[in-house]
mmCIF file of C-alpha atoms in Angstrom:
data_model
loop_
_atom_site.group_PDB
_atom_site.id
_atom_site.type_symbol
_atom_site.label_atom_id
_atom_site.label_comp_id
_atom_site.label_asym_id
_atom_site.label_seq_id
_atom_site.Cartn_x
_atom_site.Cartn_y
_atom_site.Cartn_z
ATOM 1 C CA MET A 1 11.850 14.766 13.196
ATOM 2 C CA GLN A 2 8.795 12.546 14.214
ATOM 3 C CA PRO A 3 7.417 10.421 11.451
ATOM 4 C CA LEU A 4 3.963 11.020 10.209
ATOM 5 C CA LEU A 5 3.183 7.311 10.384
ATOM 6 C CA GLU A 6 4.825 4.862 12.855
ATOM 7 C CA VAL A 7 3.789 1.223 12.737
ATOM 8 C CA LYS A 8 5.154 -1.107 15.579
ATOM 9 C CA ASP A 9 4.850 -4.930 15.673
ATOM 10 C CA LEU A 10 1.369 -4.886 13.757
ATOM 11 C CA LYS A 11 -0.409 -8.191 13.700
ATOM 12 C CA LYS A 12 -3.515 -9.407 11.880
ATOM 13 C CA TYR A 13 -4.736 -12.818 12.429
ATOM 14 C CA PHE A 14 -8.094 -13.880 10.738
ATOM 15 C CA PRO A 15 -9.857 -16.679 12.660
ATOM 16 C CA ILE A 16 -10.718 -19.911 10.886
ATOM 17 C CA LYS A 17 -13.938 -21.418 12.294
ATOM 18 C CA GLY A 18 -14.865 -25.156 12.288
ATOM 19 C CA GLY A 19 -17.037 -27.663 13.827
ATOM 20 C CA ILE A 20 -20.749 -27.725 14.671
ATOM 21 C CA LEU A 21 -20.322 -24.797 17.071
ATOM 22 C CA GLY A 22 -18.346 -22.705 14.789
ATOM 23 C CA ARG A 23 -15.306 -22.270 17.275
ATOM 24 C CA THR A 24 -12.047 -20.863 16.266
ATOM 25 C CA VAL A 25 -9.721 -23.708 15.201
ATOM 26 C CA ASN A 26 -6.857 -21.837 13.734
ATOM 27 C CA HIS A 27 -5.767 -18.384 12.416
ATOM 28 C CA VAL A 28 -4.364 -17.225 9.121
ATOM 29 C CA LYS A 29 -1.489 -15.117 10.101
ATOM 30 C CA ALA A 30 -1.700 -12.388 7.498
ATOM 31 C CA LEU A 31 0.426 -10.002 9.288
ATOM 32 C CA ASP A 32 2.828 -11.135 11.929
ATOM 33 C CA GLY A 33 4.820 -8.340 13.498
ATOM 34 C CA VAL A 34 5.184 -5.562 11.009
ATOM 35 C CA SER A 35 7.201 -2.389 11.809
ATOM 36 C CA PHE A 36 7.984 0.503 9.609
ATOM 37 C CA THR A 37 7.663 4.360 9.572
ATOM 38 C CA ILE A 38 6.660 6.849 6.921
ATOM 39 C CA ARG A 39 7.893 10.529 6.853
ATOM 40 C CA GLN A 40 5.711 13.520 5.938
ATOM 41 C CA GLY A 41 5.716 14.010 2.052
ATOM 42 C CA GLU A 42 7.364 10.718 1.068
ATOM 43 C CA THR A 43 6.164 7.700 -0.878
ATOM 44 C CA VAL A 44 6.690 4.488 0.707
ATOM 45 C CA SER A 45 5.748 1.361 -1.359
ATOM 46 C CA ILE A 46 5.016 -2.147 -0.211
ATOM 47 C CA VAL A 47 5.773 -5.021 -2.668
ATOM 48 C CA GLY A 48 5.677 -8.768 -2.547
ATOM 49 C CA GLU A 49 3.811 -11.689 -4.021
ATOM 50 C CA SER A 50 -0.045 -12.118 -3.690
ATOM 51 C CA GLY A 51 -1.001 -13.166 -0.215
ATOM 52 C CA CYS A 52 2.137 -11.708 1.365
ATOM 53 C CA GLY A 53 0.121 -9.158 3.498
ATOM 54 C CA LYS A 54 0.503 -5.855 1.510
ATOM 55 C CA SER A 55 -3.224 -5.048 1.173
ATOM 56 C CA THR A 56 -3.856 -6.244 4.721
ATOM 57 C CA THR A 57 -1.254 -3.872 6.046
ATOM 58 C CA GLY A 58 -2.977 -0.784 4.454
ATOM 59 C CA ARG A 59 -6.460 -1.980 5.564
ATOM 60 C CA ALA A 60 -5.193 -2.420 8.986
ATOM 61 C CA ILE A 61 -3.674 0.964 9.295
ATOM 62 C CA LEU A 62 -7.014 2.406 8.131
ATOM 63 C CA ARG A 63 -8.845 0.280 10.704
ATOM 64 C CA LEU A 64 -10.875 -1.183 7.729
ATOM 65 C CA ASP A 65 -9.704 -4.461 9.185
ATOM 66 C CA GLU A 66 -9.217 -4.319 12.939
ATOM 67 C CA PRO A 67 -5.615 -5.419 13.972
ATOM 68 C CA THR A 68 -5.209 -8.069 16.314
ATOM 69 C CA SER A 69 -2.299 -6.297 18.154
ATOM 70 C CA GLY A 70 0.386 -3.724 17.720
ATOM 71 C CA GLU A 71 0.560 0.075 17.559
ATOM 72 C CA ILE A 72 -0.159 2.590 14.767
ATOM 73 C CA LYS A 73 0.878 5.994 15.693
ATOM 74 C CA PHE A 74 -0.411 8.742 13.291
ATOM 75 C CA GLY A 75 1.253 11.974 14.449
ATOM 76 C CA ASP A 76 0.725 11.956 18.271
ATOM 77 C CA LYS A 77 -2.176 9.664 18.261
ATOM 78 C CA ASP A 78 -2.275 5.806 18.750
ATOM 79 C CA LEU A 79 -5.045 4.963 16.222
ATOM 80 C CA LEU A 80 -5.682 1.616 17.886
ATOM 81 C CA GLN A 81 -6.628 3.500 21.087
ATOM 82 C CA LEU A 82 -9.357 5.655 19.470
ATOM 83 C CA ASN A 83 -12.976 4.633 19.763
ATOM 84 C CA LYS A 84 -15.305 5.044 16.765
ATOM 85 C CA SER A 85 -16.116 8.672 17.375
ATOM 86 C CA GLU A 86 -12.525 9.649 17.894
ATOM 87 C CA MET A 87 -11.600 7.618 14.745
ATOM 88 C CA ARG A 88 -14.211 9.328 12.689
ATOM 89 C CA LYS A 89 -12.632 12.686 13.447
ATOM 90 C CA ILE A 90 -9.252 11.640 11.934
ATOM 91 C CA ARG A 91 -10.744 9.839 8.922
ATOM 92 C CA LYS A 92 -10.328 13.107 6.756
ATOM 93 C CA ASP A 93 -6.580 12.773 7.333
ATOM 94 C CA LEU A 94 -6.444 9.059 6.180
ATOM 95 C CA GLN A 95 -7.727 8.275 2.628
ATOM 96 C CA VAL A 96 -7.568 5.493 0.325
ATOM 97 C CA ILE A 97 -7.519 4.756 -3.466
ATOM 98 C CA PHE A 98 -8.772 1.376 -4.269
ATOM 99 C CA GLN A 99 -7.491 -1.024 -6.714
ATOM 100 C CA ASP A 100 -10.680 -1.622 -8.852
ATOM 101 C CA PRO A 101 -12.055 1.613 -10.233
ATOM 102 C CA TYR A 102 -15.060 -0.117 -11.530
ATOM 103 C CA ALA A 103 -16.281 -1.499 -8.062
ATOM 104 C CA SER A 104 -15.084 1.394 -5.883
ATOM 105 C CA LEU A 105 -17.657 3.927 -7.263
ATOM 106 C CA ASN A 106 -21.305 3.745 -6.444
ATOM 107 C CA PRO A 107 -22.964 3.227 -9.968
ATOM 108 C CA ARG A 108 -26.219 4.813 -8.904
ATOM 109 C CA GLN A 109 -24.651 8.038 -8.205
ATOM 110 C CA THR A 110 -23.259 10.768 -10.424
ATOM 111 C CA VAL A 111 -19.703 11.882 -10.120
ATOM 112 C CA GLY A 112 -20.839 15.062 -8.399
ATOM 113 C CA GLN A 113 -22.994 13.105 -5.852
ATOM 114 C CA ILE A 114 -19.963 10.811 -5.161
ATOM 115 C CA LEU A 115 -17.653 13.782 -4.394
ATOM 116 C CA GLU A 116 -20.234 15.588 -2.633
ATOM 117 C CA GLU A 117 -20.965 12.627 -0.270
ATOM 118 C CA ALA A 118 -17.323 12.587 0.727
ATOM 119 C CA LEU A 119 -17.337 16.379 1.544
ATOM 120 C CA ALA A 120 -20.763 16.180 3.384
ATOM 121 C CA THR A 121 -19.894 12.947 5.471
ATOM 122 C CA LEU A 122 -16.858 14.601 6.994
ATOM 123 C CA ASN A 123 -18.352 18.099 6.880
ATOM 124 C CA VAL A 124 -15.092 19.747 5.573
ATOM 125 C CA VAL A 125 -16.844 22.225 3.102
ATOM 126 C CA PRO A 126 -20.147 24.259 3.693
ATOM 127 C CA LYS A 127 -22.933 23.135 1.545
ATOM 128 C CA GLN A 128 -23.110 26.387 -0.297
ATOM 129 C CA GLU A 129 -19.302 26.151 -1.320
ATOM 130 C CA ARG A 130 -19.546 22.245 -2.359
ATOM 131 C CA ARG A 131 -20.126 22.684 -6.032
ATOM 132 C CA ALA A 132 -17.197 25.020 -6.606
ATOM 133 C CA ARG A 133 -14.953 22.497 -4.536
ATOM 134 C CA ILE A 134 -16.194 19.471 -6.665
ATOM 135 C CA ILE A 135 -15.276 21.510 -9.872
ATOM 136 C CA GLU A 136 -11.927 22.318 -8.574
ATOM 137 C CA LEU A 137 -11.344 18.691 -7.560
ATOM 138 C CA LEU A 138 -12.374 17.521 -11.186
ATOM 139 C CA GLU A 139 -9.806 20.033 -12.744
ATOM 140 C CA GLN A 140 -7.026 18.962 -10.551
ATOM 141 C CA VAL A 141 -7.413 15.295 -11.844
ATOM 142 C CA GLY A 142 -7.795 16.289 -15.373
ATOM 143 C CA LEU A 143 -11.693 16.184 -15.564
ATOM 144 C CA LYS A 144 -14.118 18.939 -16.485
ATOM 145 C CA GLU A 145 -17.224 20.602 -14.850
ATOM 146 C CA GLU A 146 -19.375 18.750 -17.453
ATOM 147 C CA HIS A 147 -18.514 15.409 -16.005
ATOM 148 C CA MET A 148 -20.295 16.052 -12.815
ATOM 149 C CA ASP A 149 -23.503 14.824 -13.862
ATOM 150 C CA ARG A 150 -22.292 11.739 -15.512
ATOM 151 C CA PHE A 151 -22.396 8.069 -14.073
ATOM 152 C CA PRO A 152 -19.261 5.857 -13.483
ATOM 153 C CA HIS A 153 -20.187 3.477 -16.361
ATOM 154 C CA GLU A 154 -19.779 6.608 -18.790
ATOM 155 C CA PHE A 155 -16.167 6.754 -18.078
ATOM 156 C CA SER A 156 -13.126 4.636 -19.089
ATOM 157 C CA GLY A 157 -11.066 2.914 -16.429
ATOM 158 C CA GLY A 158 -8.516 5.733 -16.226
ATOM 159 C CA GLN A 159 -11.023 8.376 -15.750
ATOM 160 C CA ARG A 160 -12.767 6.155 -13.102
ATOM 161 C CA GLN A 161 -9.505 6.145 -11.256
ATOM 162 C CA ARG A 162 -9.177 9.800 -11.552
ATOM 163 C CA ILE A 163 -12.546 10.164 -9.842
ATOM 164 C CA GLY A 164 -11.248 7.763 -7.044
ATOM 165 C CA ILE A 165 -8.311 10.033 -6.617
ATOM 166 C CA ALA A 166 -10.539 13.156 -6.556
ATOM 167 C CA ARG A 167 -12.677 11.582 -3.915
ATOM 168 C CA ALA A 168 -9.735 10.822 -1.674
ATOM 169 C CA LEU A 169 -8.245 14.309 -2.064
ATOM 170 C CA ALA A 170 -11.759 15.878 -1.402
ATOM 171 C CA VAL A 171 -11.225 16.147 2.280
ATOM 172 C CA GLU A 172 -7.549 17.296 2.075
ATOM 173 C CA PRO A 173 -5.905 14.151 3.645
ATOM 174 C CA LYS A 174 -2.355 13.837 5.060
ATOM 175 C CA LEU A 175 -1.799 10.226 4.242
ATOM 176 C CA VAL A 176 -3.188 8.350 1.215
ATOM 177 C CA VAL A 177 -3.252 4.663 0.939
ATOM 178 C CA CYS A 178 -2.803 3.715 -2.728
ATOM 179 C CA ASP A 179 -4.008 -0.031 -2.628
ATOM 180 C CA GLU A 180 -2.808 -1.322 -6.242
ATOM 181 C CA ALA A 181 -4.168 1.925 -7.653
ATOM 182 C CA VAL A 182 -2.921 1.594 -11.060
ATOM 183 C CA SER A 183 -2.867 -2.412 -11.510
ATOM 184 C CA ALA A 184 -6.205 -2.461 -13.193
ATOM 185 C CA LEU A 185 -5.262 0.083 -15.946
ATOM 186 C CA ASP A 186 -3.578 -0.242 -19.391
ATOM 187 C CA VAL A 187 -0.027 0.646 -19.219
ATOM 188 C CA SER A 188 -0.261 4.077 -20.950
ATOM 189 C CA VAL A 189 -3.036 4.990 -18.606
ATOM 190 C CA GLN A 190 -0.840 3.797 -15.649
ATOM 191 C CA ALA A 191 1.821 6.368 -16.480
ATOM 192 C CA GLN A 192 -0.772 9.166 -16.657
ATOM 193 C CA VAL A 193 -2.259 8.220 -13.275
ATOM 194 C CA LEU A 194 1.174 7.904 -11.758
ATOM 195 C CA ASN A 195 2.406 11.256 -12.991
ATOM 196 C CA LEU A 196 -0.951 12.784 -11.631
ATOM 197 C CA LEU A 197 -0.279 11.183 -8.241
ATOM 198 C CA LYS A 198 3.235 12.760 -8.254
ATOM 199 C CA GLU A 199 1.877 16.200 -9.274
ATOM 200 C CA LEU A 200 -0.754 16.147 -6.593
ATOM 201 C CA GLN A 201 1.749 14.987 -3.942
ATOM 202 C CA ILE A 202 3.963 17.960 -4.599
ATOM 203 C CA LYS A 203 1.122 20.474 -4.835
ATOM 204 C CA HIS A 204 -0.785 19.280 -1.596
ATOM 205 C CA ASP A 205 2.266 17.897 0.325
ATOM 206 C CA LEU A 206 0.731 14.405 0.407
ATOM 207 C CA THR A 207 2.277 11.216 1.877
ATOM 208 C CA TYR A 208 1.512 7.950 0.099
ATOM 209 C CA LEU A 209 1.680 4.302 1.153
ATOM 210 C CA PHE A 210 1.746 2.678 -2.310
ATOM 211 C CA ILE A 211 0.720 -0.837 -2.429
ATOM 212 C CA SER A 212 1.922 -2.669 -5.650
ATOM 213 C CA HIS A 213 3.117 -5.986 -7.074
ATOM 214 C CA ASP A 214 4.635 -4.193 -10.009
ATOM 215 C CA LEU A 215 8.206 -3.293 -9.297
ATOM 216 C CA GLY A 216 8.479 -0.950 -12.519
ATOM 217 C CA VAL A 217 5.589 1.090 -11.084
ATOM 218 C CA VAL A 218 7.397 1.024 -7.704
ATOM 219 C CA ARG A 219 10.674 2.201 -9.083
ATOM 220 C CA HIS A 220 9.011 5.044 -10.836
ATOM 221 C CA ILE A 221 7.055 6.492 -7.785
ATOM 222 C CA SER A 222 8.761 5.527 -4.490
ATOM 223 C CA ASP A 223 11.230 7.093 -2.117
ATOM 224 C CA ARG A 224 11.545 4.024 -0.096
ATOM 225 C CA VAL A 225 10.489 0.425 -0.512
ATOM 226 C CA ILE A 226 9.264 -2.367 1.985
ATOM 227 C CA VAL A 227 9.436 -5.920 0.657
ATOM 228 C CA MET A 228 7.086 -8.414 2.341
ATOM 229 C CA TYR A 229 6.989 -12.213 2.335
ATOM 230 C CA LEU A 230 4.328 -14.323 4.043
ATOM 231 C CA GLY A 231 3.217 -11.567 6.508
ATOM 232 C CA LYS A 232 6.854 -10.381 7.507
ATOM 233 C CA ILE A 233 9.109 -7.501 6.124
ATOM 234 C CA VAL A 234 12.209 -8.928 4.839
ATOM 235 C CA GLU A 235 13.846 -5.821 3.521
ATOM 236 C CA ILE A 236 13.313 -2.004 3.592
ATOM 237 C CA ALA A 237 15.465 0.402 1.826
ATOM 238 C CA ASP A 238 15.428 3.721 -0.134
ATOM 239 C CA LYS A 239 14.775 3.180 -3.800
ATOM 240 C CA LYS A 240 18.344 3.434 -5.019
ATOM 241 C CA SER A 241 19.786 0.923 -2.549
ATOM 242 C CA LEU A 242 17.187 -1.516 -3.091
ATOM 243 C CA PHE A 243 17.382 -1.661 -6.767
ATOM 244 C CA GLU A 244 21.300 -1.330 -6.940
ATOM 245 C CA ASN A 245 22.365 -3.189 -3.788
ATOM 246 C CA THR A 246 19.712 -5.798 -3.261
ATOM 247 C CA GLN A 247 20.417 -7.864 -0.085
ATOM 248 C CA HIS A 248 17.711 -10.287 0.472
ATOM 249 C CA PRO A 249 17.349 -13.420 -1.851
ATOM 250 C CA TYR A 250 13.814 -12.876 -2.048
ATOM 251 C CA THR A 251 14.065 -9.412 -3.180
ATOM 252 C CA LYS A 252 16.718 -10.497 -5.813
ATOM 253 C CA ALA A 253 14.202 -13.000 -7.231
ATOM 254 C CA LEU A 254 11.578 -10.213 -7.425
ATOM 255 C CA LEU A 255 13.831 -7.809 -9.201
ATOM 256 C CA SER A 256 14.872 -10.539 -11.586
ATOM 257 C CA ALA A 257 11.309 -10.775 -12.955
ATOM 258 C CA ILE A 258 11.213 -7.052 -14.152
ATOM 259 C CA PRO A 259 11.254 -7.112 -17.914
ATOM 260 C CA GLU A 260 14.327 -5.694 -19.572
ATOM 261 C CA PRO A 261 13.369 -3.599 -22.671
ATOM 262 C CA ASN A 262 16.953 -3.715 -23.989
ATOM 263 C CA ARG A 263 17.371 -7.094 -25.788
ATOM 264 C CA LYS A 264 21.108 -6.700 -25.822
ATOM 265 C CA ILE A 265 21.226 -6.647 -22.045
ATOM 266 C CA LYS A 266 21.024 -10.302 -20.831
ATOM 267 C CA LYS A 267 19.412 -10.692 -17.428
ATOM 268 C CA GLU A 268 19.480 -13.792 -15.242
ATOM 269 C CA ARG A 269 16.180 -14.917 -14.236
ATOM 270 C CA ILE A 270 15.885 -16.226 -10.637
ATOM 271 C CA ILE A 271 13.111 -18.833 -10.596
ATOM 272 C CA LEU A 272 11.960 -19.732 -7.094
ATOM 273 C CA GLN A 273 11.161 -23.324 -6.340
ATOM 274 C CA GLY A 274 7.888 -24.565 -4.754
ATOM 275 C CA ASP A 275 4.729 -22.504 -3.663
ATOM 276 C CA VAL A 276 4.419 -20.011 -1.145
ATOM 277 C CA PRO A 277 3.761 -21.758 2.205
ATOM 278 C CA SER A 278 0.281 -21.349 3.911
ATOM 279 C CA PRO A 279 -0.059 -18.475 6.291
ATOM 280 C CA ILE A 280 -2.172 -20.836 8.590
ATOM 281 C CA ASP A 281 1.063 -22.846 9.427
ATOM 282 C CA PRO A 282 4.019 -20.761 8.291
ATOM 283 C CA PRO A 283 7.605 -22.425 8.344
ATOM 284 C CA SER A 284 9.661 -21.944 11.533
ATOM 285 C CA GLY A 285 12.760 -19.949 11.505
ATOM 286 C CA CYS A 286 12.979 -17.847 8.445
ATOM 287 C CA ARG A 287 9.881 -17.955 6.504
ATOM 288 C CA PHE A 288 11.525 -17.833 3.119
ATOM 289 C CA HIS A 289 14.140 -20.774 3.886
ATOM 290 C CA THR A 290 11.730 -23.340 2.097
ATOM 291 C CA ARG A 291 12.346 -21.465 -1.271
ATOM 292 C CA CYS A 292 15.707 -19.884 -0.721
ATOM 293 C CA PRO A 293 18.603 -21.230 -2.774
ATOM 294 C CA TYR A 294 21.145 -20.088 -0.060
ATOM 295 C CA ALA A 295 19.255 -21.453 3.153
ATOM 296 C CA PHE A 296 21.316 -23.388 5.553
ATOM 297 C CA GLU A 297 20.500 -25.029 8.856
ATOM 298 C CA LEU A 298 20.307 -21.995 10.947
ATOM 299 C CA CYS A 299 17.517 -20.491 8.711
ATOM 300 C CA LYS A 300 15.303 -23.365 9.465
ATOM 301 C CA HIS A 301 15.280 -22.645 13.203
ATOM 302 C CA GLN A 302 16.087 -19.307 14.042
ATOM 303 C CA GLU A 303 14.115 -16.220 12.737
ATOM 304 C CA PRO A 304 16.569 -13.585 11.482
ATOM 305 C CA GLU A 305 16.392 -10.088 13.060
ATOM 306 C CA MET A 306 16.037 -6.965 10.934
ATOM 307 C CA LYS A 307 19.512 -5.397 10.847
ATOM 308 C CA GLN A 308 20.987 -2.337 9.317
ATOM 309 C CA VAL A 309 23.289 -2.923 6.227
ATOM 310 C CA GLY A 310 23.614 0.648 5.013
ATOM 311 C CA LYS A 311 22.179 4.072 5.394
ATOM 312 C CA ASP A 312 18.270 3.683 5.562
ATOM 313 C CA HIS A 313 18.650 0.057 4.335
ATOM 314 C CA HIS A 314 17.658 -2.855 6.629
ATOM 315 C CA VAL A 315 17.253 -6.534 5.922
ATOM 316 C CA ALA A 316 16.088 -9.715 7.909
ATOM 317 C CA CYS A 317 18.442 -12.419 6.697
ATOM 318 C CA HIS A 318 21.257 -14.546 8.119
ATOM 319 C CA ILE A 319 23.374 -14.565 4.953
ATOM 320 C CA THR A 320 23.080 -11.023 3.466
ATOM 321 C CA LEU A 321 26.827 -10.399 3.640
ATOM 322 C CA SER A 322 27.555 -13.520 1.416
ATOM 323 C CA ILE A 323 24.852 -13.386 -1.310
#
């Protein structure tokens, strides 16, 4: 079965300008050869520290940031080969829920106008049917018809994110990129929004690329998990394998930071030494070797290849069998 989304060797370098003439003097290597697939109807999460390339991956797939090179196949189309007109036609199948529910909604428009704009821009519903469609969308995300005439500032953070979800669903997409979609919300509201996302996924057969730094959230919603470090993927696995049979030292450190609610269970916290290196001049060999407690000479000079260590479990590390 062909995956819904297939990303191959995706790179995104942001130029650094310098000098009087403003010439490019270097690049920030935000993504440096990222490859993965997403199947129809599943939730694939991307996790990692700030600056690892999570959000850039989502934005590059949507072509909000134009990739430097690579291949992004959505169904039978290579998105990077489409011109603006062709890309516009496929926009309805690719939607995004942004991180900040306060900044992602136009404060000058009512909720009804925000949702109608989404419907009108991609012309998915005739004008005479739009009001009924908007009411239906609001009810799906737990809001009411009376909310149509209110402005975003009249809602709580959780309600605003529900409006953002309704806007993403308005055009009946196939793939939704959730970019830190619950990180700005209170914990109790997070649970409500996550449950809503799962309900809507089942109802509409949605596929999610879920970007988050919160492994507790990722554990709740994901089918598979991608772990990124400094523009590279270091581990990909189904949720159960990743949390129960972690292979990469970086993933182990991330998982050790998850709070343990049961005080009787003692958990060893792995503290990584040093700071994340600059993506302008990343380390040679394995990019994690400067902070890895298991690194040896080979790690400094040779970049590890992604290898399979279990069913649907891949890792890029020279020492996975011994950690």
